Tab-separated table of C-alpha atoms in Angstrom:
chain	number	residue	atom	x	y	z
A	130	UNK	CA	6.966	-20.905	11.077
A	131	UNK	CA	9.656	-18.616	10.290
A	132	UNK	CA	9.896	-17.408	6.412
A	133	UNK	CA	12.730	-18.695	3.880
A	134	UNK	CA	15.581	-16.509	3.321
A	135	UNK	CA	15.602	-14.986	-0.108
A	136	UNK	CA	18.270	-16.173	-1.994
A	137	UNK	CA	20.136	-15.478	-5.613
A	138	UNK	CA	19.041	-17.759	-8.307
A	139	UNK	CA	21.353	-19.344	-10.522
A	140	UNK	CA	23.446	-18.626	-13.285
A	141	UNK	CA	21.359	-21.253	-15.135
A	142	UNK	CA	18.155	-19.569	-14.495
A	143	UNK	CA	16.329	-17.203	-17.099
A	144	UNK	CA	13.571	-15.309	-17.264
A	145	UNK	CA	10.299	-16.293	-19.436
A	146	UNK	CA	9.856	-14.000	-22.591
A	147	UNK	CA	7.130	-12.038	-22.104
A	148	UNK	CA	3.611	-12.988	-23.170
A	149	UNK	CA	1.651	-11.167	-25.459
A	150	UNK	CA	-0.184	-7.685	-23.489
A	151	UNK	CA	1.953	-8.783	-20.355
A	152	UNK	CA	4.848	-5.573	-18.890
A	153	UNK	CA	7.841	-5.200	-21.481
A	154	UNK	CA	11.073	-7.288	-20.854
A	155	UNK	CA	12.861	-5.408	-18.683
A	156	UNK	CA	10.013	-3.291	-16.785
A	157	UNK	CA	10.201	-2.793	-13.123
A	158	UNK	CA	7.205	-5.193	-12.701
A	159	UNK	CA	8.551	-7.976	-15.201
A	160	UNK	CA	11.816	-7.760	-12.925
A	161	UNK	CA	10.202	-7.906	-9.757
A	162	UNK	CA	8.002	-11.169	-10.898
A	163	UNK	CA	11.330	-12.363	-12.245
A	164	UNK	CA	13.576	-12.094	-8.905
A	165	UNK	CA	10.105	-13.509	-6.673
A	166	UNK	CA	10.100	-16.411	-9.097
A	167	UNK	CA	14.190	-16.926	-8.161
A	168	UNK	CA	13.943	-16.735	-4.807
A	169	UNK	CA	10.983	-18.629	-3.864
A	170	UNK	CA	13.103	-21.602	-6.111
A	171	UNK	CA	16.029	-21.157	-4.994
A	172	UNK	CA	18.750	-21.835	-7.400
A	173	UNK	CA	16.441	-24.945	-8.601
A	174	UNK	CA	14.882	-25.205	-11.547
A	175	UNK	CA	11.286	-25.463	-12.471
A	176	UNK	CA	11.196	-28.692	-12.982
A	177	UNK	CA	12.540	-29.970	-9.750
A	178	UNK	CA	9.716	-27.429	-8.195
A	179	UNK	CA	7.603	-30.081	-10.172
A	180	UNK	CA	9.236	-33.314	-9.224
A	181	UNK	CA	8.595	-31.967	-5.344
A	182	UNK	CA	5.350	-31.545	-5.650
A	183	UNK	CA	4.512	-34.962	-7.419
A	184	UNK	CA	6.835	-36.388	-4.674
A	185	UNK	CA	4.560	-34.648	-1.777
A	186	UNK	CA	1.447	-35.692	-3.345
A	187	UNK	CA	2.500	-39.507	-3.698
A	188	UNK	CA	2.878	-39.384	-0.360
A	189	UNK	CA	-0.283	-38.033	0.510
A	190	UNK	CA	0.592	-34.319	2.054
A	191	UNK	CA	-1.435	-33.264	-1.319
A	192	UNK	CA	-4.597	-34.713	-1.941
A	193	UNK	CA	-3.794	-33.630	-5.582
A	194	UNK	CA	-1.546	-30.868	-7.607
A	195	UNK	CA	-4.200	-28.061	-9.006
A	196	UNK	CA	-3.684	-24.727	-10.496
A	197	UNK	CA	-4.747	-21.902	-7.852
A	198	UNK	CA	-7.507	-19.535	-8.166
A	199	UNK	CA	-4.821	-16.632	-7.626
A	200	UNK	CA	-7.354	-15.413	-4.511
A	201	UNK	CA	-5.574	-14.992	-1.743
A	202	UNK	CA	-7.408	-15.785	1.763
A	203	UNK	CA	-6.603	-15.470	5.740
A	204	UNK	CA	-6.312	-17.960	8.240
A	205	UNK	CA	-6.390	-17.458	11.773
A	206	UNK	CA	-6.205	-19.883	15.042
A	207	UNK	CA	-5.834	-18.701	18.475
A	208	UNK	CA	-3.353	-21.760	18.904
A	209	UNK	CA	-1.730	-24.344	16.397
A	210	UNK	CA	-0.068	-27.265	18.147
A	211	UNK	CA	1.360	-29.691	15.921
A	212	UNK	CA	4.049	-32.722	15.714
A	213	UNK	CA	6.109	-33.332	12.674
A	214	UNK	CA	6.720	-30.100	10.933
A	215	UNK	CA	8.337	-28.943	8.017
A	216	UNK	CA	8.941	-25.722	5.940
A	217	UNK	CA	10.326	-24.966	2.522
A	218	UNK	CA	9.718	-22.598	-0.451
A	219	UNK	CA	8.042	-23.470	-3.840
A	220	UNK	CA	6.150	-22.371	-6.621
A	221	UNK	CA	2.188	-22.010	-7.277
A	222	UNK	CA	0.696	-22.192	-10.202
A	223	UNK	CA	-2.051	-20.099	-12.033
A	224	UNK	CA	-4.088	-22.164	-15.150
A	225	UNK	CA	-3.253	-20.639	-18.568
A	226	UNK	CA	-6.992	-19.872	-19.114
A	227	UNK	CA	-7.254	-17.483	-15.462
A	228	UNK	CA	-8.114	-13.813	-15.866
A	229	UNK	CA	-6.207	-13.000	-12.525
A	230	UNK	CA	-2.798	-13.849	-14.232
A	231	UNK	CA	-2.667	-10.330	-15.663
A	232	UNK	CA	-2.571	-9.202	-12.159
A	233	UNK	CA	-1.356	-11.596	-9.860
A	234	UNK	CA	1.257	-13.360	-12.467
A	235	UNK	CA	1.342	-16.869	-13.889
A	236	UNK	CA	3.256	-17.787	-10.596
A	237	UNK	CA	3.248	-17.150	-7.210
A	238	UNK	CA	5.934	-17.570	-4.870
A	239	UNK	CA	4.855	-19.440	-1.243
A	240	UNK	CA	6.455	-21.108	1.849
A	241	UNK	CA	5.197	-24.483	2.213
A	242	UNK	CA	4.281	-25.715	5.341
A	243	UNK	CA	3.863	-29.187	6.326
A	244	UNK	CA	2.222	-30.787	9.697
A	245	UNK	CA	2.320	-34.449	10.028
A	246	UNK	CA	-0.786	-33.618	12.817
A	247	UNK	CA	-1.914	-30.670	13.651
A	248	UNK	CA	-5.042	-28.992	16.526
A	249	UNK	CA	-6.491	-25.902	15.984
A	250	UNK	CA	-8.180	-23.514	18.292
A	251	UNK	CA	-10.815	-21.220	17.001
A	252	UNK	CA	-9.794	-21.395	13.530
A	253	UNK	CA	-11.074	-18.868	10.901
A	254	UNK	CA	-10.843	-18.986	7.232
A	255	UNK	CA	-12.025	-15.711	5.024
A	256	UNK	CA	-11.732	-14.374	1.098
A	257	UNK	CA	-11.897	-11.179	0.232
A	258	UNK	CA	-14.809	-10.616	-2.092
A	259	UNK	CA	-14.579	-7.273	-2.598
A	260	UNK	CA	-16.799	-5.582	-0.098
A	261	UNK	CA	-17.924	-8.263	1.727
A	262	UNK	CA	-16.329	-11.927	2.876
A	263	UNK	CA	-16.928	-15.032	2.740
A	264	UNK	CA	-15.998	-16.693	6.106
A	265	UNK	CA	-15.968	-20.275	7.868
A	266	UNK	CA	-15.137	-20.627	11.654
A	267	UNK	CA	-14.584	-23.735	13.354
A	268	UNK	CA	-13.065	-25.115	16.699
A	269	UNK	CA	-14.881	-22.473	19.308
A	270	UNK	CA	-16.075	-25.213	21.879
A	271	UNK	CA	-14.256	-27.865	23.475
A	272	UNK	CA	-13.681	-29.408	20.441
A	273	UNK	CA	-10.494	-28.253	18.867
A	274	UNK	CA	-9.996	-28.374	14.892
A	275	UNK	CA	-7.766	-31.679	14.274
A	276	UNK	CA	-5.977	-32.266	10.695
A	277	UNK	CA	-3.307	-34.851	9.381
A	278	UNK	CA	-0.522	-33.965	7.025
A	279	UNK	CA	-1.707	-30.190	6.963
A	280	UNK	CA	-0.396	-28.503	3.957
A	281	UNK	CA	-0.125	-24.553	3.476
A	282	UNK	CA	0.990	-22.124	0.851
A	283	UNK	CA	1.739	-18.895	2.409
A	284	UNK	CA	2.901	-15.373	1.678
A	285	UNK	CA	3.119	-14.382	4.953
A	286	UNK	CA	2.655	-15.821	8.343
A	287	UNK	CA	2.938	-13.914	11.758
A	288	UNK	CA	2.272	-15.363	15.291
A	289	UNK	CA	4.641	-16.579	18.737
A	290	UNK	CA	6.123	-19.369	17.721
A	291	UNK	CA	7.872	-22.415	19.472
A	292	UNK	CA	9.666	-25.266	18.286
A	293	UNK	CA	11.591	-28.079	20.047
A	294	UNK	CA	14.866	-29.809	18.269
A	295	UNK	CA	13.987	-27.474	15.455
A	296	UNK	CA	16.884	-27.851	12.202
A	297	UNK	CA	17.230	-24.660	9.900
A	298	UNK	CA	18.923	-24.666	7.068
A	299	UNK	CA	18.401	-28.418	5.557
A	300	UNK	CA	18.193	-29.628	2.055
A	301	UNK	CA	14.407	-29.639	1.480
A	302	UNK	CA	15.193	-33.117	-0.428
A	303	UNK	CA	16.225	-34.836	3.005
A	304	UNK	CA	13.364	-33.688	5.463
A	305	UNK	CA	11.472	-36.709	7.650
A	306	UNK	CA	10.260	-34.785	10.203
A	307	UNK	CA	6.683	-34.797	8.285
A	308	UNK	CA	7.082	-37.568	5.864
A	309	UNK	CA	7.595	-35.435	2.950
A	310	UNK	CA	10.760	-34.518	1.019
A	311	UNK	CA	11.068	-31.519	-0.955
A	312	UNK	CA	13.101	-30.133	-3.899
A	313	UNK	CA	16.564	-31.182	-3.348
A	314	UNK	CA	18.523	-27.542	-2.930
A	315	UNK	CA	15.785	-25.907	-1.333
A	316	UNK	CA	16.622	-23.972	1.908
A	317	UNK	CA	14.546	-25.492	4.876
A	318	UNK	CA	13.688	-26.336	8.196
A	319	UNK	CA	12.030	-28.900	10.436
A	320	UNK	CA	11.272	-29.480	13.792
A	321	UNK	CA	9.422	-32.225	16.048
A	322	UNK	CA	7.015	-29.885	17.068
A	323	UNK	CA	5.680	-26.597	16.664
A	324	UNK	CA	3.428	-24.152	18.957
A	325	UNK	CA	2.373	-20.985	17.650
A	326	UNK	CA	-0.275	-18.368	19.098
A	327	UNK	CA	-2.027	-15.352	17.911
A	328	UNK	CA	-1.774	-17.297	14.385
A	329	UNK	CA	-2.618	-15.623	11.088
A	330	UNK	CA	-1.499	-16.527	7.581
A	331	UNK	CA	-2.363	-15.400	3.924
A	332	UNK	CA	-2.605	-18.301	1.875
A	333	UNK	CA	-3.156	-18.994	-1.521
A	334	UNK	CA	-3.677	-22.960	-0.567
A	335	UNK	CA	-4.327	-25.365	1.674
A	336	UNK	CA	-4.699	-28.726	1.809
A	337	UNK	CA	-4.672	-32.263	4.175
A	338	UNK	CA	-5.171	-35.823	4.512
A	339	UNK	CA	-8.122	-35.541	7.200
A	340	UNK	CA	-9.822	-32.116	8.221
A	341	UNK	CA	-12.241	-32.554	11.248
A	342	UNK	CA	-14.276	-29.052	11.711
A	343	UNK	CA	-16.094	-29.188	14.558
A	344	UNK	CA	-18.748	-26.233	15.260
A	345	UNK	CA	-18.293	-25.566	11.684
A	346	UNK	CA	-20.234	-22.642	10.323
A	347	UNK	CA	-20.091	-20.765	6.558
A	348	UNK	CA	-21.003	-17.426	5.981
A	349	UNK	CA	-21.299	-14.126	4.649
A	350	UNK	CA	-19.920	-11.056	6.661
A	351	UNK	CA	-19.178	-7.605	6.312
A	352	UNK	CA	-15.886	-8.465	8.779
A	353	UNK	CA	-12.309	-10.418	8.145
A	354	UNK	CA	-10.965	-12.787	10.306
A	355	UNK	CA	-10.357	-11.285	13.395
A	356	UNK	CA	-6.182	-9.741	14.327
């Protein structure tokens, strides 16, 4: 699951005014938030972001469209082998009301990552809590972790990846290799398969049509996911 290329937004595109006790206009911070925001779009605007999303959830890759908690959390598998899959940045959304907008922003820039069907192999899921995590493992027998249209919102992704009849560089608004169609003018890619080992993502959400977690098991640890 290789990463989108940044891009430069469009002439069209403009920054929000600041809100009220957020970084000046202009501040190295305000910028940064600003260019993220452009590139994770891609010369699209906002509302075609939107239109995507309603489009993916109508076709059931999203069980619904919901404001993120703005807590980031890592995923891990020792293999993901999966048919159908497609990749293409977007926008995720904070709720107006959520204390971690003052750090994290009122938007977060992900790749998107869809699976028609997808296996697991010792998966692990963890969030930071400060000082201690809260962690669910599944998959560690025979039985391997098995999901349908698996959806992901990353920041960053790192594992050995293969793909065969892989396509980079699509219009995210004419993708079929996972039944969903994103943004038109959206960078993308797709493949009919993808293998990846030595998985591990941060996401800031996840979501599926069926999630089967064998072995499943919730704790507390004083750990992370393991490397």
């Amino acid at each position: 699951m290789a990463s989108s290329s940044d891009v430069t937004a469009s002439p069209g595109s403009t920054p929000e005014p600041p809100e009220s006790g957020s970084a000046a206009e202009g501040s190295p911070a305000r910028r940064g938030r600003v260019r993220l925001r452009r590139a994770a779009v891609m010369a699209v605007p906002a509302t075609a972001i939107a239109a995507g999303l309603a489009i993916m959830t109508a076709q059931g890759a999203l069980g619904v469209q919901f404001a993120i908690s703005g807590m980031a959390f890592t995923v891990t598998a020792t293999d993901l082998n999966g048919t159908g899959f497609e990749q293409f940045g977007g926008l995720d959304t904070l709720d107006k009301d959520n204390p971690l907008r003052e750090t994290v922003g009122d938007e977060v820039a992900v790749v998107t990552s869809v699976i028609k069907n997808a296996t697991l192999t010792k998966l692990c899921q963890s969030v930071d809590l400060g000082g201690s995590y809260l962690k669910i493992t599944a998959g560690g027998g025979k039985d391997k972790v098995v999901a349908s249209d698996l959806t992901t919102d990353s920041t960053q992704l790192t594992g050995d990846a293969d793909f065969t009849n892989i396509e980079i560089g699509n219009d995210a608004g004419t993708l079929n290799k996972a039944g969903v169609k994103g943004p038109h003018g959206v960078f993308s890619q797709q493949s009919d398969t993808v293998h990846i080992a030595n998985l591990r993502q941060t996401n800031y959400a996840t979501t599926a049509g069926t999630f089967k977690l064998p072995g499943l098991k919730l704790s507390f640890s004083d750990s992370d996911c393991p490397s």
